Tab-separated table of C-alpha atoms in Angstrom:
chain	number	residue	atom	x	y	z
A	15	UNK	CA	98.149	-186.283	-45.876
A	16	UNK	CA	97.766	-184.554	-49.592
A	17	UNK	CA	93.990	-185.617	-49.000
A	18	UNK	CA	93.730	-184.444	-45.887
A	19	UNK	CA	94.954	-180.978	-46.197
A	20	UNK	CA	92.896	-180.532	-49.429
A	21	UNK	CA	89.543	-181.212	-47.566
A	22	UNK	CA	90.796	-179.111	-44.627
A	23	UNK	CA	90.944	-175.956	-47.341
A	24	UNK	CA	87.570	-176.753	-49.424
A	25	UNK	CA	86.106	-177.061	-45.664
A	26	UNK	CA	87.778	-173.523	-44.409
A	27	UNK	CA	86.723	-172.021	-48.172
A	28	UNK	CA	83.256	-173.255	-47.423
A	29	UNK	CA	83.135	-171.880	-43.925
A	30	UNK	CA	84.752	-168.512	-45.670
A	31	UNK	CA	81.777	-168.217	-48.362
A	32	UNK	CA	79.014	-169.150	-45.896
A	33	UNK	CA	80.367	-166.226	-43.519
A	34	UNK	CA	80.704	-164.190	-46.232
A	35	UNK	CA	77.596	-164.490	-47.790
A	36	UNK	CA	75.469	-164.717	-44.581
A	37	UNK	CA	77.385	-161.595	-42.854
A	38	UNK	CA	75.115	-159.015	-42.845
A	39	UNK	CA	72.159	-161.182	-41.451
A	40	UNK	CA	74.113	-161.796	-38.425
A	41	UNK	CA	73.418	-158.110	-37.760
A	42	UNK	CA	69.375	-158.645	-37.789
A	43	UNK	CA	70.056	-162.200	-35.886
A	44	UNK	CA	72.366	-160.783	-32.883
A	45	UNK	CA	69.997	-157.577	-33.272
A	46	UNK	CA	66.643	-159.594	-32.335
A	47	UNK	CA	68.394	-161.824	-29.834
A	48	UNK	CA	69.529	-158.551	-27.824
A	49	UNK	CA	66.557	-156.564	-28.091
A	50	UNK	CA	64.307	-159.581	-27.394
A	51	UNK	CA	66.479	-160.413	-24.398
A	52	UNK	CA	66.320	-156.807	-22.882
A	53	UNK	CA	62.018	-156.545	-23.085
A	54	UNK	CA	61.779	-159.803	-22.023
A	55	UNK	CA	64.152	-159.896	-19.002
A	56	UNK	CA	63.537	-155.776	-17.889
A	57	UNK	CA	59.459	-155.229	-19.355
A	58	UNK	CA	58.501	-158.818	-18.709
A	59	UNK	CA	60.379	-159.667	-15.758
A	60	UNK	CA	61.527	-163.187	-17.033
A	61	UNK	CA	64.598	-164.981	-16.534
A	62	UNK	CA	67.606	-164.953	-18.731
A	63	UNK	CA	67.837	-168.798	-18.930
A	64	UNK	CA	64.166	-169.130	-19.860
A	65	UNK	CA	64.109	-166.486	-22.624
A	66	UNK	CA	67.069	-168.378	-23.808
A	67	UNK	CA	65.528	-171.498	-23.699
A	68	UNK	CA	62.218	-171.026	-25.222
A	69	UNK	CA	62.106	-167.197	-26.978
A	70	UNK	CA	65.379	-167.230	-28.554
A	71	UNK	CA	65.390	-170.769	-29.448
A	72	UNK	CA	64.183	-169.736	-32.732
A	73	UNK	CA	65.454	-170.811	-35.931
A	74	UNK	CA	69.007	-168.940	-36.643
A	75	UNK	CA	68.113	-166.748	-32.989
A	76	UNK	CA	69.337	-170.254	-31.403
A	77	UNK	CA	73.258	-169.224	-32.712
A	78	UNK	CA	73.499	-166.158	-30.984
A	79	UNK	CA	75.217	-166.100	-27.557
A	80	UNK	CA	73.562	-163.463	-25.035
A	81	UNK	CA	74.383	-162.039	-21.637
A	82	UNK	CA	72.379	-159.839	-19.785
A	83	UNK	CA	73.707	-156.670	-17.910
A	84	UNK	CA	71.424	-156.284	-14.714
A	85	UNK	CA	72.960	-152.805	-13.452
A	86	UNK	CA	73.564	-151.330	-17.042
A	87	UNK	CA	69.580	-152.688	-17.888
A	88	UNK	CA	71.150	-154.165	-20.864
A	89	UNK	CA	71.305	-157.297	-23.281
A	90	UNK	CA	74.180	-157.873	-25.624
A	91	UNK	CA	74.260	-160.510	-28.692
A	92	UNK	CA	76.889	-161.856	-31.067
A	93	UNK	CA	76.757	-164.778	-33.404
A	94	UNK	CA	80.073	-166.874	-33.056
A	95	UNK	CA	81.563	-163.665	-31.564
A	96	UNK	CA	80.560	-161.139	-34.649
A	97	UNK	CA	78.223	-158.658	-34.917
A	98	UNK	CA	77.857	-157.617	-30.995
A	99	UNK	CA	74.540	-155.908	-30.868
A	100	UNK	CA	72.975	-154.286	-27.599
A	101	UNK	CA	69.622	-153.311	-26.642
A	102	UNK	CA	69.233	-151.092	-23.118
A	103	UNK	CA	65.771	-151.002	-21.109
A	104	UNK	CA	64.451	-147.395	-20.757
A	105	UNK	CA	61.684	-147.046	-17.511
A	106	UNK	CA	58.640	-146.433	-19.036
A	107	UNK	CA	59.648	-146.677	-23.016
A	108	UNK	CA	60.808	-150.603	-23.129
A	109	UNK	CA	64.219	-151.667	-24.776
A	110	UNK	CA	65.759	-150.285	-27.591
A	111	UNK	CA	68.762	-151.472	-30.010
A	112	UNK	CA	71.317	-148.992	-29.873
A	113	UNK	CA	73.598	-147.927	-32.262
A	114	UNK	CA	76.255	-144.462	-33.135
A	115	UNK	CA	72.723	-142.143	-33.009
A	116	UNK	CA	71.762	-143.084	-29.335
A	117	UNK	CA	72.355	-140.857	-26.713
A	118	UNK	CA	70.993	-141.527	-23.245
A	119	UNK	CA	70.739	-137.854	-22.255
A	120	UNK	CA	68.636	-136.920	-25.592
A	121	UNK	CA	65.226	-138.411	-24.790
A	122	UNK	CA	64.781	-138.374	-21.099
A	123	UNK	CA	60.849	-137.667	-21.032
A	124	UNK	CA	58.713	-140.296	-20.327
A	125	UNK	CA	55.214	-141.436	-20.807
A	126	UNK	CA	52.920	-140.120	-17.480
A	127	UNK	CA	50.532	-143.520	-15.817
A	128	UNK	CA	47.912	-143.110	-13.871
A	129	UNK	CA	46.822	-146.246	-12.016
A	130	UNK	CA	44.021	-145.488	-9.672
A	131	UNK	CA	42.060	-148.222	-7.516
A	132	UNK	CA	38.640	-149.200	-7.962
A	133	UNK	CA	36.502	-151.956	-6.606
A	134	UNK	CA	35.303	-152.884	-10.014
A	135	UNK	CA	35.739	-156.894	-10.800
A	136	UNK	CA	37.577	-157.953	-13.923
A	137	UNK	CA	37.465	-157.231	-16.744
A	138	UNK	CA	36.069	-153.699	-16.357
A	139	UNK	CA	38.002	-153.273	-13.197
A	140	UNK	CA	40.787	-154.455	-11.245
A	141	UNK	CA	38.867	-156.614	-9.000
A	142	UNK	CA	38.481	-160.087	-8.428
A	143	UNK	CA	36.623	-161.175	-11.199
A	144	UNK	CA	33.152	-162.213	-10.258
A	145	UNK	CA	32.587	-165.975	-9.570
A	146	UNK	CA	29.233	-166.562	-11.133
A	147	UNK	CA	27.957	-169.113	-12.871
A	148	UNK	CA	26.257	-168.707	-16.468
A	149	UNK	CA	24.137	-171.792	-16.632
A	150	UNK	CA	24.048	-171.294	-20.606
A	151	UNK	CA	27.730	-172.396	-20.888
A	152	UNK	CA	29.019	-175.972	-21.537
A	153	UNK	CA	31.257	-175.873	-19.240
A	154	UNK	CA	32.529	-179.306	-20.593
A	155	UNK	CA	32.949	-178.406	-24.022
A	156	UNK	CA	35.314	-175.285	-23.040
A	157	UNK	CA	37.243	-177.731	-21.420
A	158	UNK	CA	37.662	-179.560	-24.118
A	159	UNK	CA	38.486	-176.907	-25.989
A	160	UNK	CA	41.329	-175.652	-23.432
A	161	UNK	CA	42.432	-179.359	-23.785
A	162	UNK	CA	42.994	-179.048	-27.066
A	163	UNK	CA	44.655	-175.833	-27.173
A	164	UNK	CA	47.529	-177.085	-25.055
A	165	UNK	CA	47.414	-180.605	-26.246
A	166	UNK	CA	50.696	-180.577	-28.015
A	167	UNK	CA	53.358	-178.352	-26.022
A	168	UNK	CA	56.584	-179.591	-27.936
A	169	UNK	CA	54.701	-178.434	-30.992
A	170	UNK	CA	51.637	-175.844	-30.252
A	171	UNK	CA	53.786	-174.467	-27.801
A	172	UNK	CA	50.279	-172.390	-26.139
A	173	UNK	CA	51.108	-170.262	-23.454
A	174	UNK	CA	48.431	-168.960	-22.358
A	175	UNK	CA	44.558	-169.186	-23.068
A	176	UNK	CA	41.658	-166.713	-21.959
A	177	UNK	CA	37.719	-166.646	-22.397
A	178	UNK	CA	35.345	-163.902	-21.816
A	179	UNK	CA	31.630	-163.985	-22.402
A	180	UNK	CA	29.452	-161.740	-21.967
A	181	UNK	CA	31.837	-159.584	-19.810
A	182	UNK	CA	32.843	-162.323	-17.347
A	183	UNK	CA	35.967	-164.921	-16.962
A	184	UNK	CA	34.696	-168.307	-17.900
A	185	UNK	CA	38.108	-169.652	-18.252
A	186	UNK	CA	42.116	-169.321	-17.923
A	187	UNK	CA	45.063	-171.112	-18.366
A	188	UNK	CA	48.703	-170.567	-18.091
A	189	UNK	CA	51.867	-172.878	-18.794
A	190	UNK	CA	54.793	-173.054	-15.769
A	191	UNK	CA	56.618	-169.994	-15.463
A	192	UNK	CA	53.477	-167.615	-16.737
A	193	UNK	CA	50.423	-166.017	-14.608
A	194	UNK	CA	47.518	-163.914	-14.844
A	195	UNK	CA	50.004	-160.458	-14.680
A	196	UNK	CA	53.153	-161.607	-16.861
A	197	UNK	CA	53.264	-159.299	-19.573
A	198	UNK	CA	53.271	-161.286	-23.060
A	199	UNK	CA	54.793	-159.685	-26.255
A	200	UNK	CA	52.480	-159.000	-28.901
A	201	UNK	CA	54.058	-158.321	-31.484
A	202	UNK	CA	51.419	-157.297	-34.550
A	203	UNK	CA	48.722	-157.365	-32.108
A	204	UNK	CA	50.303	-153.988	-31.381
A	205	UNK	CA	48.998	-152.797	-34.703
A	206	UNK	CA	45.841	-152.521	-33.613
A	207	UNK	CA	46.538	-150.602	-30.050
A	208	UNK	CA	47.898	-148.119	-32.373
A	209	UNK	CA	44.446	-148.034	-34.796
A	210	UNK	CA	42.766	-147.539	-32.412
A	211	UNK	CA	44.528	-144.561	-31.192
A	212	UNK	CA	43.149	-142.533	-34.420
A	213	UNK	CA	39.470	-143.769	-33.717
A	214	UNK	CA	39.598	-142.122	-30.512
A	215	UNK	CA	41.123	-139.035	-32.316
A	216	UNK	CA	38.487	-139.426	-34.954
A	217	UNK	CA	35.750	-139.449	-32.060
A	218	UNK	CA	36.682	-136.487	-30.391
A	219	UNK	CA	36.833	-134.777	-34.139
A	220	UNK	CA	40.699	-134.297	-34.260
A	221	UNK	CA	40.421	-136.245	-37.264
A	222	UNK	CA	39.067	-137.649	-40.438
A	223	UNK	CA	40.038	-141.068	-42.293
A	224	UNK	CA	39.496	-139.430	-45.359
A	225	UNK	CA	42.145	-137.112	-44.644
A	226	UNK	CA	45.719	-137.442	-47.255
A	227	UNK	CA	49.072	-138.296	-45.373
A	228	UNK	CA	50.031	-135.375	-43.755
A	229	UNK	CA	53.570	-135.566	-45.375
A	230	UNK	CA	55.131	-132.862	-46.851
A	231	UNK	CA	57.482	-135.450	-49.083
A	232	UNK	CA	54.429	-136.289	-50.740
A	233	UNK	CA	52.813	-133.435	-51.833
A	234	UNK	CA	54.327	-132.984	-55.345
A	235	UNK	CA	53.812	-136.425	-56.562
A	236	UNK	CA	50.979	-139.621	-56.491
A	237	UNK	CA	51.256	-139.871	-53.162
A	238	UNK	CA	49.787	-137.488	-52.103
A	239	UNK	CA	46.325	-139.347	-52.528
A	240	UNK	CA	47.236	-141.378	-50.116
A	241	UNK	CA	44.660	-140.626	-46.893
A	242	UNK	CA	44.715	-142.122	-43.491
A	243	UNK	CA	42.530	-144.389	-44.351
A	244	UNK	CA	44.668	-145.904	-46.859
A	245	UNK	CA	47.602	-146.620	-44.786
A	246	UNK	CA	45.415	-147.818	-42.215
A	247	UNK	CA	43.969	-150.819	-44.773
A	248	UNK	CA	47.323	-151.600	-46.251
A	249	UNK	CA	46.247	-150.242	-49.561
A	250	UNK	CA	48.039	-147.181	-50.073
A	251	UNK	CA	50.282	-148.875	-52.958
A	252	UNK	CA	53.953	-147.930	-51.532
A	253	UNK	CA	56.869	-150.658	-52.130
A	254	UNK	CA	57.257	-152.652	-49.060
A	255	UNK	CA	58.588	-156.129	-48.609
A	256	UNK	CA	57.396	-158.122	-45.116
A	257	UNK	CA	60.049	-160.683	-45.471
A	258	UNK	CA	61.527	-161.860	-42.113
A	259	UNK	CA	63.717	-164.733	-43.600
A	260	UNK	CA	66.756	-162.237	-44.090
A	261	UNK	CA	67.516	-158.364	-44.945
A	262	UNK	CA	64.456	-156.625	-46.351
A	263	UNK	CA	62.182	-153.301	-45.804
A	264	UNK	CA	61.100	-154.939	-42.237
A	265	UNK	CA	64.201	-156.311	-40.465
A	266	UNK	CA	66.132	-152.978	-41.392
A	267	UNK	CA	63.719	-151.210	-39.347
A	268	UNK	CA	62.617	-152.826	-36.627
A	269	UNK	CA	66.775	-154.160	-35.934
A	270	UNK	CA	68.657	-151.301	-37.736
A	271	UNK	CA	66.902	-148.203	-38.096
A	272	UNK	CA	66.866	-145.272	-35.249
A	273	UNK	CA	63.863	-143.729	-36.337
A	274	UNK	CA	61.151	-146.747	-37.441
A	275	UNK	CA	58.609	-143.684	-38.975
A	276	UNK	CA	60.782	-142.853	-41.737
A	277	UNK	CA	61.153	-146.358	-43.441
A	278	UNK	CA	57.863	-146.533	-45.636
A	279	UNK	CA	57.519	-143.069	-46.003
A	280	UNK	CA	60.453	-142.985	-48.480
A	281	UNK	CA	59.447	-146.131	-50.582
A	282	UNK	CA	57.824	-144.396	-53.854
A	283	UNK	CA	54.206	-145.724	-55.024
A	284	UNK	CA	53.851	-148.897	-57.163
A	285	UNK	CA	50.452	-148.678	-57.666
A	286	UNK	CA	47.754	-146.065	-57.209
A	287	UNK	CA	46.102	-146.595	-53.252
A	288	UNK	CA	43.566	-149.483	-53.458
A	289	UNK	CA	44.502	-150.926	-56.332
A	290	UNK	CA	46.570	-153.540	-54.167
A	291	UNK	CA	46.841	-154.551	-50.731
A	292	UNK	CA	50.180	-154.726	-49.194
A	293	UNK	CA	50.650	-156.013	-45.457
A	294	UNK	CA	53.321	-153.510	-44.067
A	295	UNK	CA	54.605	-153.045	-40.679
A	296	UNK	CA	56.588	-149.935	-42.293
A	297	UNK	CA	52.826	-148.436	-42.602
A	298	UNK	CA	52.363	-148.964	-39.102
A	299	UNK	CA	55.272	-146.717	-37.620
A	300	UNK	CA	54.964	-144.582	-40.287
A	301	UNK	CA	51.349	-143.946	-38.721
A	302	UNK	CA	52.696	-144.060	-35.555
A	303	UNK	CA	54.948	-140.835	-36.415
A	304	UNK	CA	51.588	-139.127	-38.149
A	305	UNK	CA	49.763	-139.829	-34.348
A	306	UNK	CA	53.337	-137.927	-33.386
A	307	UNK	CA	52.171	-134.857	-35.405
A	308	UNK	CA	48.908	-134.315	-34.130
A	309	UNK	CA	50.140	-132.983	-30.885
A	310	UNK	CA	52.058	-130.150	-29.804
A	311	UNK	CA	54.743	-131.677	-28.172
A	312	UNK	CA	56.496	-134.946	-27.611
A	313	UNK	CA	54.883	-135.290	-24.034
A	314	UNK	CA	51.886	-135.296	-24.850
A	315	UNK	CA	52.102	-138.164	-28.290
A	316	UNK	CA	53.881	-140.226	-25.610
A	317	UNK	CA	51.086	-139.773	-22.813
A	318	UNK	CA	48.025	-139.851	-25.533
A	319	UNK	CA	47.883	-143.844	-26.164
A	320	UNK	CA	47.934	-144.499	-22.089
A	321	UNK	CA	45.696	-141.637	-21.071
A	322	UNK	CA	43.077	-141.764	-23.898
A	323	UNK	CA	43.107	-146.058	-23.817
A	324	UNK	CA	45.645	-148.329	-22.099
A	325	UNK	CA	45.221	-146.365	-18.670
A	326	UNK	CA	41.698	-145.752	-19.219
A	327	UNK	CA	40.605	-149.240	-19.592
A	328	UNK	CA	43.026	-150.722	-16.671
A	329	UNK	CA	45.896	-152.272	-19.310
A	330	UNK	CA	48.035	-151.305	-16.531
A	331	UNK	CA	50.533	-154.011	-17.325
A	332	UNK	CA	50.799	-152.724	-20.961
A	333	UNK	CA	54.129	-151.109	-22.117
A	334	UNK	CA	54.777	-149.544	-25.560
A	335	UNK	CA	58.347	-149.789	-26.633
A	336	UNK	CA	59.565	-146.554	-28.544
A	337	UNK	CA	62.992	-146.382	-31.133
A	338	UNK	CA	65.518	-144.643	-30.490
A	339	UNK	CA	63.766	-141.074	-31.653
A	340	UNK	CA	60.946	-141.570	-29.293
A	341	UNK	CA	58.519	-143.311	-31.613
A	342	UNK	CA	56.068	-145.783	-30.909
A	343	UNK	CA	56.728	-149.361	-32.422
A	344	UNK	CA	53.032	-149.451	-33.180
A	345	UNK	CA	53.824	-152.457	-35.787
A	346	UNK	CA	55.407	-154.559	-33.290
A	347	UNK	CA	56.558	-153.543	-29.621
A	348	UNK	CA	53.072	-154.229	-26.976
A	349	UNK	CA	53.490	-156.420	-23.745
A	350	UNK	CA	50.725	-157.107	-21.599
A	351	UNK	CA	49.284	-159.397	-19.475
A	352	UNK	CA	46.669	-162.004	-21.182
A	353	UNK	CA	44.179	-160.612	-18.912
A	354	UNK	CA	44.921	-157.166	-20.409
A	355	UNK	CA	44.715	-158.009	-24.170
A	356	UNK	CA	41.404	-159.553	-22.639
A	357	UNK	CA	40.317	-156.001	-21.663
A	358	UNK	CA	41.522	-154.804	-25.547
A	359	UNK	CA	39.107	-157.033	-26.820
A	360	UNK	CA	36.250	-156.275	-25.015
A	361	UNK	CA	36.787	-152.919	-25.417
A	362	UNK	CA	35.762	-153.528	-28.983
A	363	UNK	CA	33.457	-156.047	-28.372
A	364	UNK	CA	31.550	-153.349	-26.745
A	365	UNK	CA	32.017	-151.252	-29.775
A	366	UNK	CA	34.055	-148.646	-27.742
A	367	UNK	CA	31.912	-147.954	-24.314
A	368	UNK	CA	34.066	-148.643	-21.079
A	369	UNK	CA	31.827	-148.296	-17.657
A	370	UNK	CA	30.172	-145.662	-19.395
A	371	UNK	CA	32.397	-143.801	-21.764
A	372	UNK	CA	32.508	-143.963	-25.158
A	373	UNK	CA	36.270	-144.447	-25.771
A	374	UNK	CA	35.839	-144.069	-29.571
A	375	UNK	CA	32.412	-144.141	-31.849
A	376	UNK	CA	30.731	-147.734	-31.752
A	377	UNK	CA	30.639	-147.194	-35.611
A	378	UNK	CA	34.517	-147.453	-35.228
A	379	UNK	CA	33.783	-151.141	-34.728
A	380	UNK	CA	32.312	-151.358	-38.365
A	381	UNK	CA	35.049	-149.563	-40.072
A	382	UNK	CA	37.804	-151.822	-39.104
A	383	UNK	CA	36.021	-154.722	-39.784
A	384	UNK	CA	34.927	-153.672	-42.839
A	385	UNK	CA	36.898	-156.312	-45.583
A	386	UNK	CA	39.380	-154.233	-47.706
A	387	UNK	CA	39.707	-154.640	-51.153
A	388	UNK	CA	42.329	-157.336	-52.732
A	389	UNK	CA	42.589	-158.552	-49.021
A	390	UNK	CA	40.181	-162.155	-49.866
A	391	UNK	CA	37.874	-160.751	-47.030
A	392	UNK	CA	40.744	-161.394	-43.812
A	393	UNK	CA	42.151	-157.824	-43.468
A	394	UNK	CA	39.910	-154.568	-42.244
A	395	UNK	CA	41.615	-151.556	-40.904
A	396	UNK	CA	44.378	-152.997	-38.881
A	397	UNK	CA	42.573	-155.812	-38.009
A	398	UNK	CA	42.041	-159.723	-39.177
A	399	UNK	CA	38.860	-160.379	-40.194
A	400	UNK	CA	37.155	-163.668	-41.137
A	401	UNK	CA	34.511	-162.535	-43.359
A	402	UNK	CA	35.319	-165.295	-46.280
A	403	UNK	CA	34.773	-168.307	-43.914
A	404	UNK	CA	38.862	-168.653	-43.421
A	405	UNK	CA	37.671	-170.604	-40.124
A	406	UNK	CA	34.692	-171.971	-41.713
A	407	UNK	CA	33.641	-173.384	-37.941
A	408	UNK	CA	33.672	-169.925	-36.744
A	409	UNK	CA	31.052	-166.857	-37.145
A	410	UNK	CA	32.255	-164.341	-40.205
A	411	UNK	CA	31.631	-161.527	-37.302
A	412	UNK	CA	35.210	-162.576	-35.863
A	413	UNK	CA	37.323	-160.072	-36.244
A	414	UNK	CA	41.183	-160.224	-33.907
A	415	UNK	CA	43.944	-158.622	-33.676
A	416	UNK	CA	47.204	-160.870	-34.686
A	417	UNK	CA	51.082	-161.230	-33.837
A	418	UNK	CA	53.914	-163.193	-35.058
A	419	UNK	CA	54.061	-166.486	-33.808
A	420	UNK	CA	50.064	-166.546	-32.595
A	421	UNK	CA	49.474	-164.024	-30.705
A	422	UNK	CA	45.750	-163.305	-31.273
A	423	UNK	CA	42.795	-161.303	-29.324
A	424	UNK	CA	39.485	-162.828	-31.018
A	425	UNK	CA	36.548	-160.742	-30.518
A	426	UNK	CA	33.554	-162.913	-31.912
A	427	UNK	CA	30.244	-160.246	-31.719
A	428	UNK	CA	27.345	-162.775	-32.751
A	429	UNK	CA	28.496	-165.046	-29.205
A	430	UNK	CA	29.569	-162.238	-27.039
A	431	UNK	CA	32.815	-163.461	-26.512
A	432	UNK	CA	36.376	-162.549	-26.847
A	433	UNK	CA	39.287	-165.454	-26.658
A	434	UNK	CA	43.144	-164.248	-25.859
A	435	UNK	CA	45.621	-167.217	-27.206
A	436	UNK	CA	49.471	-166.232	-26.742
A	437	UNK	CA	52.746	-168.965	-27.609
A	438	UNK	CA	55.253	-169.811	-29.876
A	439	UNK	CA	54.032	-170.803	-32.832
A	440	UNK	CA	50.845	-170.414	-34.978
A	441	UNK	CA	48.808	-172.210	-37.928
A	442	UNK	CA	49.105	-175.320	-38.990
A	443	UNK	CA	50.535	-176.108	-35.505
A	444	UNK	CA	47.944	-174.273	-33.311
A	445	UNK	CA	44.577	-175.088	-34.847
A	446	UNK	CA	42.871	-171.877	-34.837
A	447	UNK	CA	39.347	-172.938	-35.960
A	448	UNK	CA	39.593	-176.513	-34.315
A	449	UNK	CA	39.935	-174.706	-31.005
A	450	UNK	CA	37.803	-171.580	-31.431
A	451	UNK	CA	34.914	-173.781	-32.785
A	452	UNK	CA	34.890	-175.595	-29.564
A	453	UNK	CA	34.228	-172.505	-27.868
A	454	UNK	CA	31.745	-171.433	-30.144
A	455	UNK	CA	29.701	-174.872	-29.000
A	456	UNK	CA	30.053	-173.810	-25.611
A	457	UNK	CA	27.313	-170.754	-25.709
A	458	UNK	CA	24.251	-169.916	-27.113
């Protein structure tokens, strides 16, 4: 009995120090289980049980217990009944964590769509896309290389798969449960909707990459060399730690903070801008609140991304989540439909003309996949790039736009095509060159 009660307290002290020690991570773990939860279920349009089942199945996601409000528009987390966190759906601004700084009647303005028809066939429109053939593509060997892609659910876990070339729909494919119009988180794919925001800025002269920061914080110190186009390559040298394994710079903001702009632009410099590259969400938002400050009011930041791109190009489906303080999540917080990250991509793929506009200046298009220095030739200007062979079966002209978990938008110039993969999990259990060199086979 002696024995008995002694392993009964070690076991109870070890509970107590795991608890204890883990605490404050069950904030960030009930936070992205309730947030994720609310997008999913209220942008999405997804069921609770299967964003349970597959989305929050994650690693240390799995322990939280959520239930979803359908008349408050909300999602609510706790792990083993601590740390209740809630995220509430906004119309037209996604879901947002809440906390003591919310307040429902402060930001009531929302972003203005437009969504008007046209007999235009996909992608360029929001026709049927046209059912032609292109003799010049092994039809067979994109097969194969859809095969592949969805070979392995239990452990590829592919969702979805899209090819364009040359401007047409060669190929699609979509697990149970997901279609041509669900919209699909992005996650750092979002990085580069933002981006691309200042190169249409920079194309209607509002702007110049080699402008510094416009923050005043800065202005007395080594900062202030920082210019746009150093945050924009990661390489402005501020302190900033990407680790999503427990509390750091990242998971304070994107699950704790209120206002996500402020995060990175109180770190202090660690090194003078390009003398290291630094991937930093932080960076994003904080560009996200500089896009803020070049217009007059808060209307008209929140209407610029949809009326100058999304809207423009037919990305109806895409919705930008905001924080609390009516920021874009530019590092993080895109859905859209695979067909609509399609229309991203060959937005850039056609260096920036859409049915006759130039969106943004084709030489936009070299800038961003220009290789930045200290990056080993895979990071431009808020884009992936593959100039160093990384995929050594794939052209060095690739450049994509990435997200947690393998979300990617591939544009590939040198074979006119553009390749939307979205799932669960990324390299080494989705083969990224194994599959996109298949495709590459396929055309000229």
């Amino acid at each position: 009995m002696k024995l008995l009660k002694r392993v009964l307290l070690l076991l109870i002290i070890v509970i107590g120090a795991v608890i204890y020690f883990n605490y404050p991570k069950l904030n960030i773990i009930s936070g992205y289980a309730a947030k994720n939860m609310a997008s999913g279920v209220f942008v999405a349009q997804r069921s609770a049980a299967s964003m349970n089942l597959y989305d929050n199945s994650a690693p240390l996601i799995e322990i939280a217990s959520t239930e979803v409000n359908k008349d408050e528009e909300s999602a609510s987390s706790t792990v083993y009944g601590l740390m209740e966190r809630t995220a509430v759906y906004r119309d037209g601004l996604g879901a947002v964590l809440i906390n003591d700084d919310y307040d429902p009647e402060k930001l009531t303005i929302r972003p203005q769509r437009t969504q008007p028809a046209d007999t235009i066939p996909y992608p360029y429109g929001q026709a049927a896309p046209v059912d032609s053939v292109l003799t010049e593509v092994d039809m067979d060997q994109i097969n194969k290389a859809i095969a592949m892609a969805f070979a392995e659910p239990e452990t590829q876990k592919t969702r979805t798969l899209l090819i364009l070339y040359k401007g047409h729909l060669i190929a699609e494919k979509y697990i149970d449960g997901f279609d041509k119009d669900t919209p699909i988180l992005g996650w750092s794919m979002t990085k580069s909707v933002l981006a691309t925001c200042y190169g249409i800025l920079e194309h209607q002269g509002k702007l110049e990459m080699d402008w510094p920061a416009p923050i005043p914080e800065w202005k007395d110190d080594d900062r202030k060399n920082i210019t746009l186009n150093h945050l924009l390559r990661m390489q402005s040298g501020l302190a900033w730690d990407e680790d999503y394994t427990g509390i750091s710079d990242v998971t304070r903001m994107l699950f704790l903070d209120s206002d996500m702009t402020q995060a990175q632009r109180n770190k202090k410099a660690i090194a003078k801008p390009t003398e290291v590259w630094n991937y930093s969400s932080g960076t994003t938002n904080l560009l996200s609140g500089i896009l803020r400050q070049q217009f007059r009011s808060h209307q008209e930041y929140l209407d610029f991304p949809y009326s100058a791109l999304i809207d423009k190009i037919g990305m109806y489906s895409m919705v930008l989540e905001a924080d609390i303080a009516g920021n874009y999540v530019g590092s993080s917080y895109a859905w859209a439909s695979t067909r609509d990250w399609a229309r991203f991509g060959q937005l850039h793929l056609d260096r920036g003309n859409w049915n006759g506009e130039q969106l943004f200046d084709s030489t936009w298009v070299d800038y961003i996949s220009e290789p930045t220095a200290n990056s080993d030739g895979t990071y431009g200007a808020h884009f992936w790039l593959n100039a160093e062979g990384k995929y050594p079966d794939v052209p060095k002209d690739m450049f994509s736009c990435n997200g947690f978990e393998g979300q990617h938008v591939f544009m590939i110039p040198s074979k006119d095509l553009v390749v939307v993969r979205t799932g669960l999990a990324e390299e080494p259990y989705f083969d990224i060159n194994g599959v996109l060199s298949n495709i590459v086979k396929a055309v000229p």
